[in-house]
C-alpha cells in the first residue's frame, strides 16, 4: 500500500545524474513512506497481538496475602512476582503516575501501606488491570507506543501459561 505524499511538503534532492528532479523526489518520498508505513504497521500489529494476549490472562480471584508496599510501582512489582502475571502497559503507566503524584506531598516519604490498606490497594490495581485488559483499544496502545520510544520498559516480560480452552 502506497501513500501519496502531500503536495505542500517538498523534499530537496540533489542529483548528479540527468534524471529529472521529480523522479528523484518521487523515489525518496516512496522510500520514506514505505519505511514509515512498515514500522507503524508492525507496531500496530504488535499492539493488537499484545492486547489480544492480555485479554486471555485471567485476573486472579483468590487473593490471600497482604502485601506490604511503600510505592504503587513497588506493589505492582510484588503482585507480578506473587501471581506470576504481567500487568498491562497502561496499568504500569498508571502506577508510575500515581507515584509521581506523591512527590511534594506531606506524605511523600510515608509508606503507602500506612495510608491505604494493602488489600484495598491490591484490589484497586486488579480493578484497573481488568479494565485495561478487557477494554483498551490496540489503536490507542499503538499511538501511545509511537509517541514513547521507551514504551517497552513498561511492557512486562512475564508469560504465564494460558489455559488452552480460552
PDB file of C-alpha atoms in Angstrom:
ATOM      1  CA  UNK A   1       0.000   0.000   0.000  1.00  0.00           C
ATOM      2  CA  UNK A   2       1.439   3.350  -1.036  1.00  0.00           C
ATOM      3  CA  UNK A   3       0.517   6.638   0.474  1.00  0.00           C
ATOM      4  CA  UNK A   4       0.632   9.755  -1.636  1.00  0.00           C
ATOM      5  CA  UNK A   5       2.972  12.465  -0.491  1.00  0.00           C
ATOM      6  CA  UNK A   6       1.200  15.764   0.296  1.00  0.00           C
ATOM      7  CA  UNK A   7       1.928  18.293  -2.405  1.00  0.00           C
ATOM      8  CA  UNK A   8       2.750  21.089   0.042  1.00  0.00           C
ATOM      9  CA  UNK A   9       5.660  19.136   1.599  1.00  0.00           C
ATOM     10  CA  UNK A  10       8.780  19.417  -0.514  1.00  0.00           C
ATOM     11  CA  UNK A  11      11.820  17.191  -0.477  1.00  0.00           C
ATOM     12  CA  UNK A  12      15.069  18.739  -1.689  1.00  0.00           C
ATOM     13  CA  UNK A  13      17.125  16.209  -3.623  1.00  0.00           C
ATOM     14  CA  UNK A  14      20.482  16.912  -5.198  1.00  0.00           C
ATOM     15  CA  UNK A  15      21.054  14.636  -8.116  1.00  0.00           C
ATOM     16  CA  UNK A  16      24.279  14.282 -10.062  1.00  0.00           C
ATOM     17  CA  UNK A  17      22.742  12.368 -12.962  1.00  0.00           C
ATOM     18  CA  UNK A  18      20.446  13.574 -15.717  1.00  0.00           C
ATOM     19  CA  UNK A  19      17.182  12.290 -14.199  1.00  0.00           C
ATOM     20  CA  UNK A  20      14.563  14.900 -13.559  1.00  0.00           C
ATOM     21  CA  UNK A  21      14.229  16.212 -10.021  1.00  0.00           C
ATOM     22  CA  UNK A  22      10.628  14.993  -9.861  1.00  0.00           C
ATOM     23  CA  UNK A  23      11.787  11.384 -10.491  1.00  0.00           C
ATOM     24  CA  UNK A  24      14.390  11.639  -7.739  1.00  0.00           C
ATOM     25  CA  UNK A  25      11.881  13.290  -5.399  1.00  0.00           C
ATOM     26  CA  UNK A  26       9.358  10.517  -6.019  1.00  0.00           C
ATOM     27  CA  UNK A  27      11.992   7.846  -5.298  1.00  0.00           C
ATOM     28  CA  UNK A  28      12.978   9.433  -1.957  1.00  0.00           C
ATOM     29  CA  UNK A  29       9.349  10.010  -0.996  1.00  0.00           C
ATOM     30  CA  UNK A  30       8.314   6.429  -1.761  1.00  0.00           C
ATOM     31  CA  UNK A  31      11.241   5.011   0.220  1.00  0.00           C
ATOM     32  CA  UNK A  32      10.436   7.197   3.251  1.00  0.00           C
ATOM     33  CA  UNK A  33       6.695   6.451   3.132  1.00  0.00           C
ATOM     34  CA  UNK A  34       7.162   2.694   2.820  1.00  0.00           C
ATOM     35  CA  UNK A  35       9.569   2.620   5.794  1.00  0.00           C
ATOM     36  CA  UNK A  36       7.165   4.678   7.898  1.00  0.00           C
ATOM     37  CA  UNK A  37       4.165   2.549   6.905  1.00  0.00           C
ATOM     38  CA  UNK A  38       6.076  -0.651   7.640  1.00  0.00           C
ATOM     39  CA  UNK A  39       7.170   0.437  11.123  1.00  0.00           C
ATOM     40  CA  UNK A  40       3.757   1.884  12.019  1.00  0.00           C
ATOM     41  CA  UNK A  41       2.039  -1.207  10.637  1.00  0.00           C
ATOM     42  CA  UNK A  42       4.340  -3.506  12.594  1.00  0.00           C
ATOM     43  CA  UNK A  43       3.767  -1.525  15.780  1.00  0.00           C
ATOM     44  CA  UNK A  44       0.002  -1.620  15.199  1.00  0.00           C
ATOM     45  CA  UNK A  45       0.149  -5.388  14.739  1.00  0.00           C
ATOM     46  CA  UNK A  46       2.262  -5.817  17.909  1.00  0.00           C
ATOM     47  CA  UNK A  47      -0.215  -3.702  19.884  1.00  0.00           C
ATOM     48  CA  UNK A  48      -3.093  -5.785  18.539  1.00  0.00           C
ATOM     49  CA  UNK A  49      -1.362  -9.063  19.457  1.00  0.00           C
ATOM     50  CA  UNK A  50      -0.411  -7.689  22.886  1.00  0.00           C
ATOM     51  CA  UNK A  51      -3.963  -6.570  23.657  1.00  0.00           C
ATOM     52  CA  UNK A  52      -5.408  -9.875  22.469  1.00  0.00           C
ATOM     53  CA  UNK A  53      -2.915 -11.789  24.629  1.00  0.00           C
ATOM     54  CA  UNK A  54      -3.663  -9.667  27.708  1.00  0.00           C
ATOM     55  CA  UNK A  55      -7.417 -10.317  27.298  1.00  0.00           C
ATOM     56  CA  UNK A  56      -6.782 -14.033  27.730  1.00  0.00           C
ATOM     57  CA  UNK A  57      -4.932 -13.782  31.047  1.00  0.00           C
ATOM     58  CA  UNK A  58      -7.436 -14.305  33.849  1.00  0.00           C
ATOM     59  CA  UNK A  59      -7.498 -11.884  36.770  1.00  0.00           C
ATOM     60  CA  UNK A  60      -6.756 -13.805  40.000  1.00  0.00           C
ATOM     61  CA  UNK A  61      -9.908 -14.252  42.054  1.00  0.00           C
ATOM     62  CA  UNK A  62      -8.384 -15.829  45.142  1.00  0.00           C
ATOM     63  CA  UNK A  63      -6.074 -13.436  46.918  1.00  0.00           C
ATOM     64  CA  UNK A  64      -4.924 -14.473  50.362  1.00  0.00           C
ATOM     65  CA  UNK A  65      -1.823 -12.407  51.021  1.00  0.00           C
ATOM     66  CA  UNK A  66      -1.461  -8.935  52.476  1.00  0.00           C
ATOM     67  CA  UNK A  67       1.397  -7.359  50.547  1.00  0.00           C
ATOM     68  CA  UNK A  68       3.396  -4.646  52.328  1.00  0.00           C
ATOM     69  CA  UNK A  69       4.415  -1.805  49.999  1.00  0.00           C
ATOM     70  CA  UNK A  70       5.892   1.668  50.044  1.00  0.00           C
ATOM     71  CA  UNK A  71       5.022   2.752  46.488  1.00  0.00           C
ATOM     72  CA  UNK A  72       2.493   1.868  43.802  1.00  0.00           C
ATOM     73  CA  UNK A  73       5.189   0.578  41.470  1.00  0.00           C
ATOM     74  CA  UNK A  74       6.602  -1.482  44.327  1.00  0.00           C
ATOM     75  CA  UNK A  75       3.189  -3.037  44.928  1.00  0.00           C
ATOM     76  CA  UNK A  76       2.864  -3.726  41.203  1.00  0.00           C
ATOM     77  CA  UNK A  77       6.223  -5.494  41.193  1.00  0.00           C
ATOM     78  CA  UNK A  78       5.218  -7.607  44.204  1.00  0.00           C
ATOM     79  CA  UNK A  79       1.902  -8.528  42.534  1.00  0.00           C
ATOM     80  CA  UNK A  80       3.721  -9.636  39.382  1.00  0.00           C
ATOM     81  CA  UNK A  81       6.066 -11.835  41.428  1.00  0.00           C
ATOM     82  CA  UNK A  82       3.360 -13.281  43.678  1.00  0.00           C
ATOM     83  CA  UNK A  83       0.883 -14.127  40.914  1.00  0.00           C
ATOM     84  CA  UNK A  84       3.361 -14.751  38.079  1.00  0.00           C
ATOM     85  CA  UNK A  85       1.415 -12.445  35.788  1.00  0.00           C
ATOM     86  CA  UNK A  86       2.269  -9.341  33.830  1.00  0.00           C
ATOM     87  CA  UNK A  87       0.412  -6.120  34.410  1.00  0.00           C
ATOM     88  CA  UNK A  88      -0.906  -4.275  31.371  1.00  0.00           C
ATOM     89  CA  UNK A  89       1.233  -1.498  29.902  1.00  0.00           C
ATOM     90  CA  UNK A  90      -1.460   1.041  30.811  1.00  0.00           C
ATOM     91  CA  UNK A  91      -1.600  -0.226  34.406  1.00  0.00           C
ATOM     92  CA  UNK A  92       2.177   0.098  34.744  1.00  0.00           C
ATOM     93  CA  UNK A  93       1.983   3.664  33.418  1.00  0.00           C
ATOM     94  CA  UNK A  94      -0.858   4.422  35.858  1.00  0.00           C
ATOM     95  CA  UNK A  95       1.162   3.110  38.820  1.00  0.00           C
ATOM     96  CA  UNK A  96       4.123   5.270  37.789  1.00  0.00           C
ATOM     97  CA  UNK A  97       1.857   8.319  37.543  1.00  0.00           C
ATOM     98  CA  UNK A  98       0.352   7.630  40.978  1.00  0.00           C
ATOM     99  CA  UNK A  99       3.854   7.505  42.467  1.00  0.00           C
ATOM    100  CA  UNK A 100       4.720  10.784  40.753  1.00  0.00           C
ATOM    101  CA  UNK A 101       1.586  12.408  42.195  1.00  0.00           C
ATOM    102  CA  UNK A 102       3.011  11.909  45.691  1.00  0.00           C
ATOM    103  CA  UNK A 103       6.122  13.997  45.002  1.00  0.00           C
ATOM    104  CA  UNK A 104       5.942  17.114  47.130  1.00  0.00           C
ATOM    105  CA  UNK A 105       3.002  15.960  49.249  1.00  0.00           C
ATOM    106  CA  UNK A 106       3.219  15.919  53.028  1.00  0.00           C
ATOM    107  CA  UNK A 107       3.058  12.099  52.971  1.00  0.00           C
ATOM    108  CA  UNK A 108       5.619  11.671  50.201  1.00  0.00           C
ATOM    109  CA  UNK A 109       8.017   9.635  52.358  1.00  0.00           C
ATOM    110  CA  UNK A 110       5.381   7.780  54.345  1.00  0.00           C
ATOM    111  CA  UNK A 111       4.928   4.151  53.226  1.00  0.00           C
ATOM    112  CA  UNK A 112       1.747   3.812  51.184  1.00  0.00           C
ATOM    113  CA  UNK A 113       0.591   0.800  53.157  1.00  0.00           C
ATOM    114  CA  UNK A 114       0.334   3.128  56.182  1.00  0.00           C
ATOM    115  CA  UNK A 115      -2.011   5.380  54.166  1.00  0.00           C
ATOM    116  CA  UNK A 116      -4.014   2.850  52.120  1.00  0.00           C
ATOM    117  CA  UNK A 117      -4.805  -0.632  53.383  1.00  0.00           C
ATOM    118  CA  UNK A 118      -2.814  -3.193  51.346  1.00  0.00           C
ATOM    119  CA  UNK A 119      -5.939  -5.209  50.471  1.00  0.00           C
ATOM    120  CA  UNK A 120      -7.691  -2.115  49.092  1.00  0.00           C
ATOM    121  CA  UNK A 121      -4.595  -1.088  47.149  1.00  0.00           C
ATOM    122  CA  UNK A 122      -4.211  -4.543  45.597  1.00  0.00           C
ATOM    123  CA  UNK A 123      -7.917  -4.707  44.742  1.00  0.00           C
ATOM    124  CA  UNK A 124      -7.607  -1.282  43.095  1.00  0.00           C
ATOM    125  CA  UNK A 125      -4.741  -2.467  40.902  1.00  0.00           C
ATOM    126  CA  UNK A 126      -6.645  -5.598  39.856  1.00  0.00           C
ATOM    127  CA  UNK A 127      -9.713  -3.498  39.052  1.00  0.00           C
ATOM    128  CA  UNK A 128      -7.849  -1.129  36.733  1.00  0.00           C
ATOM    129  CA  UNK A 129      -5.959  -4.123  35.315  1.00  0.00           C
ATOM    130  CA  UNK A 130      -9.272  -5.731  34.383  1.00  0.00           C
ATOM    131  CA  UNK A 131     -10.400  -2.522  32.684  1.00  0.00           C
ATOM    132  CA  UNK A 132      -7.122  -2.232  30.736  1.00  0.00           C
ATOM    133  CA  UNK A 133      -7.063  -5.897  29.704  1.00  0.00           C
ATOM    134  CA  UNK A 134     -10.667  -6.047  28.570  1.00  0.00           C
ATOM    135  CA  UNK A 135     -11.484  -2.642  27.155  1.00  0.00           C
ATOM    136  CA  UNK A 136      -8.327  -0.990  25.792  1.00  0.00           C
ATOM    137  CA  UNK A 137      -8.023  -0.359  22.079  1.00  0.00           C
ATOM    138  CA  UNK A 138      -4.915  -1.609  20.323  1.00  0.00           C
ATOM    139  CA  UNK A 139      -5.089   1.566  18.198  1.00  0.00           C
ATOM    140  CA  UNK A 140      -4.749   3.646  21.361  1.00  0.00           C
ATOM    141  CA  UNK A 141      -1.852   1.472  22.554  1.00  0.00           C
ATOM    142  CA  UNK A 142      -0.058   1.746  19.215  1.00  0.00           C
ATOM    143  CA  UNK A 143      -0.417   5.540  19.236  1.00  0.00           C
ATOM    144  CA  UNK A 144       0.958   5.715  22.765  1.00  0.00           C
ATOM    145  CA  UNK A 145       3.842   3.440  21.798  1.00  0.00           C
ATOM    146  CA  UNK A 146       4.603   5.564  18.727  1.00  0.00           C
ATOM    147  CA  UNK A 147       4.937   8.628  20.943  1.00  0.00           C
ATOM    148  CA  UNK A 148       7.055   6.812  23.565  1.00  0.00           C
ATOM    149  CA  UNK A 149      10.269   5.234  22.257  1.00  0.00           C
ATOM    150  CA  UNK A 150      10.811   3.656  25.701  1.00  0.00           C
ATOM    151  CA  UNK A 151       7.369   2.014  25.875  1.00  0.00           C
ATOM    152  CA  UNK A 152       8.924  -1.446  26.079  1.00  0.00           C
ATOM    153  CA  UNK A 153      10.157  -0.606  29.599  1.00  0.00           C
ATOM    154  CA  UNK A 154       6.520  -0.758  30.771  1.00  0.00           C
ATOM    155  CA  UNK A 155       5.582  -3.948  28.912  1.00  0.00           C
ATOM    156  CA  UNK A 156       6.220  -6.819  31.313  1.00  0.00           C
ATOM    157  CA  UNK A 157       8.152  -9.846  30.132  1.00  0.00           C
ATOM    158  CA  UNK A 158       6.192 -12.348  32.218  1.00  0.00           C
ATOM    159  CA  UNK A 159       4.391 -15.017  30.191  1.00  0.00           C
ATOM    160  CA  UNK A 160       2.033 -17.154  32.266  1.00  0.00           C
ATOM    161  CA  UNK A 161       0.792 -20.484  30.955  1.00  0.00           C
ATOM    162  CA  UNK A 162      -2.651 -19.812  29.492  1.00  0.00           C
ATOM    163  CA  UNK A 163      -5.495 -22.288  29.594  1.00  0.00           C
ATOM    164  CA  UNK A 164      -5.807 -23.634  26.037  1.00  0.00           C
ATOM    165  CA  UNK A 165      -9.615 -23.793  26.294  1.00  0.00           C
ATOM    166  CA  UNK A 166      -9.902 -19.962  26.385  1.00  0.00           C
TER     167      UNK A 166
END
